[in-house]
C-alpha positions as CSV (number, residue, x, y, z in Angstrom):
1,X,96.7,158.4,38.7
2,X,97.5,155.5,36.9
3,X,97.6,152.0,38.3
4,X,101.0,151.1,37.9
5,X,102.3,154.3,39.8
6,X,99.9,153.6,42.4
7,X,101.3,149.9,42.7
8,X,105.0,151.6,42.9
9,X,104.0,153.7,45.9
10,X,102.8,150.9,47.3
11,X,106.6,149.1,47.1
12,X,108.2,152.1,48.1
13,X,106.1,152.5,51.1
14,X,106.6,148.8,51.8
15,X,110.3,149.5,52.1
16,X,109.3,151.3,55.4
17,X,108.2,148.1,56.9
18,X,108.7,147.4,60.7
19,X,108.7,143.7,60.6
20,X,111.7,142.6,62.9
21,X,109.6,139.0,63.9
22,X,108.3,137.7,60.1
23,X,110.2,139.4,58.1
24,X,107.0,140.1,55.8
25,X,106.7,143.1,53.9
26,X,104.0,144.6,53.1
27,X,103.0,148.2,52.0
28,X,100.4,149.7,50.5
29,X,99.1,153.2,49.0
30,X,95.6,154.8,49.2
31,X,94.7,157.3,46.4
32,X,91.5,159.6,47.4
33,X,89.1,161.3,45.4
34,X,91.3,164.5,46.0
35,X,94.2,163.1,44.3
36,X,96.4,163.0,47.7
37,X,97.6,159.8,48.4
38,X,98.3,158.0,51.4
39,X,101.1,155.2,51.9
40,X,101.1,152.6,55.0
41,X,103.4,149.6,55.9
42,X,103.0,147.1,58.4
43,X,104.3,147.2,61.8
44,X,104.6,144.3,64.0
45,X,105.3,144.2,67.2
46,X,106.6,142.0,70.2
47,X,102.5,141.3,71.1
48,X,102.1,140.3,67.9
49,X,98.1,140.6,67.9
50,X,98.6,144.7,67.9
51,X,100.5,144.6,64.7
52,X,98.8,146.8,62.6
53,X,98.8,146.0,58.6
54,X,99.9,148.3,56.0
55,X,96.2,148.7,54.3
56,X,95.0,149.7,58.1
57,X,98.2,151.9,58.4
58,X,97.0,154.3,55.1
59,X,93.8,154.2,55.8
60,X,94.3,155.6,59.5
61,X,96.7,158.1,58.1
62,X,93.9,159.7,55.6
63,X,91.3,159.5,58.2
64,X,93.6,161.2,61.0
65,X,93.6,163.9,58.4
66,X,89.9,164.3,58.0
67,X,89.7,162.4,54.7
68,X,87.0,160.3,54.2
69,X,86.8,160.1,50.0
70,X,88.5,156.9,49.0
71,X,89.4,156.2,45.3
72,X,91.2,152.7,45.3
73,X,94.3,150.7,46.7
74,X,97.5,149.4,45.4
75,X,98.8,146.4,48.1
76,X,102.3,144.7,47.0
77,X,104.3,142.2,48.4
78,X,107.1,139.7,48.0
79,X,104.6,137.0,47.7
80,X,104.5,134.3,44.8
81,X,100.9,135.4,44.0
82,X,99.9,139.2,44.3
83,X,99.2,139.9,48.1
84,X,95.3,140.3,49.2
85,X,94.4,141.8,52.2
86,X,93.9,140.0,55.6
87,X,90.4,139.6,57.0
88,X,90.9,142.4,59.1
89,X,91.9,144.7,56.8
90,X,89.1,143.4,54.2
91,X,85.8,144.5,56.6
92,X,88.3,148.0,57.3
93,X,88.4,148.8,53.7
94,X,85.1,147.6,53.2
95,X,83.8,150.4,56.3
96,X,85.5,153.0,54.1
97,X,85.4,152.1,50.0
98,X,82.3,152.0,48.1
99,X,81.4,148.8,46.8
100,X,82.8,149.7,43.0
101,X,86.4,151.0,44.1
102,X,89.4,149.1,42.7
103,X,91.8,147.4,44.9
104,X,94.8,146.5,43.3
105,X,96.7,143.9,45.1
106,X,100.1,142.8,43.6
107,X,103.8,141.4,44.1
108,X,107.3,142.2,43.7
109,X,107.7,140.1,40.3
110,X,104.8,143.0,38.3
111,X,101.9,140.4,39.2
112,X,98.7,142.7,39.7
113,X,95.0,141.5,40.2
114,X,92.6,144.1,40.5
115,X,89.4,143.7,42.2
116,X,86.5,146.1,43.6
117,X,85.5,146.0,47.1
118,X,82.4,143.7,46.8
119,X,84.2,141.2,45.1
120,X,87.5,141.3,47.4
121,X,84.7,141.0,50.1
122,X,81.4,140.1,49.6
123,X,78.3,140.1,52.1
124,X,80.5,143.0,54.1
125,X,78.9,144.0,57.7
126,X,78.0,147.2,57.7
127,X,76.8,150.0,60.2
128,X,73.5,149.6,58.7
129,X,73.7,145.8,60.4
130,X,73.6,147.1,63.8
131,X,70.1,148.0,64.2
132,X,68.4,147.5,67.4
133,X,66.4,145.1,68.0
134,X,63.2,144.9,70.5
């Protein structure tokens, strides 16, 4: 799949958006090593801290359905610069995306920068960081 169609499944899933508080829309689309692709949006919600973003939304989607190969992301919104993910939604993709995979993160005026996981989060914890210790 090529980037750009990526990025436009990305707006069109942003569309979706439940965001009656800021008004900030955000979607994204996860393409896996299948070729299926998976679209999220944000939701907010009156208790604002369990607003789940639009990165978090795909990704739960595929791994609901048992998928668990991720290719890359495509994140757009109306934003001056192209849109990168939270901090949250950084360590999620980070859980799931080996360190090579392509994140594209865009905005609504055709602005793309396109980074792989290490770089869009360096230093990531991992499971392998949760050893016991004596």
């Amino acid at each position: 799949m090529e980037k750009q169609e990526l990025i436009n499944l990305a707006k069109k899933a942003r569309e979706k958006a439940y965001t009656p508080y800021s008004k900030f829309r955000v979607g994204a689309a996860l393409l896996m090593k299948s070729g299926k692709v998976y679209s999220g949006c944000n939701i907010e919600n009156a208790a604002y801290p369990v607003t789940v973003c639009a990165e978090r939304t795909a990704i739960f989607k595929a791994i609901s359905d048992g998928e668990y190969d991720f290719e890359e992301m495509a994140v757009v919104a109306d934003t001056e610069r192209p849109v990168p993910p939270c901090g949250s939604c950084r360590q999620v993709l980070s859980e799931f995306f080996p360190k090579d995979s392509l994140i594209h993160t865009s905005n609504l005026n055709g602005n793309v920068n396109t980074v792989t996981m290490e770089e869009l989060l360096p230093f990531s914890f991992e499971a392998s960081d949760m050893g016991t210790q004596n």
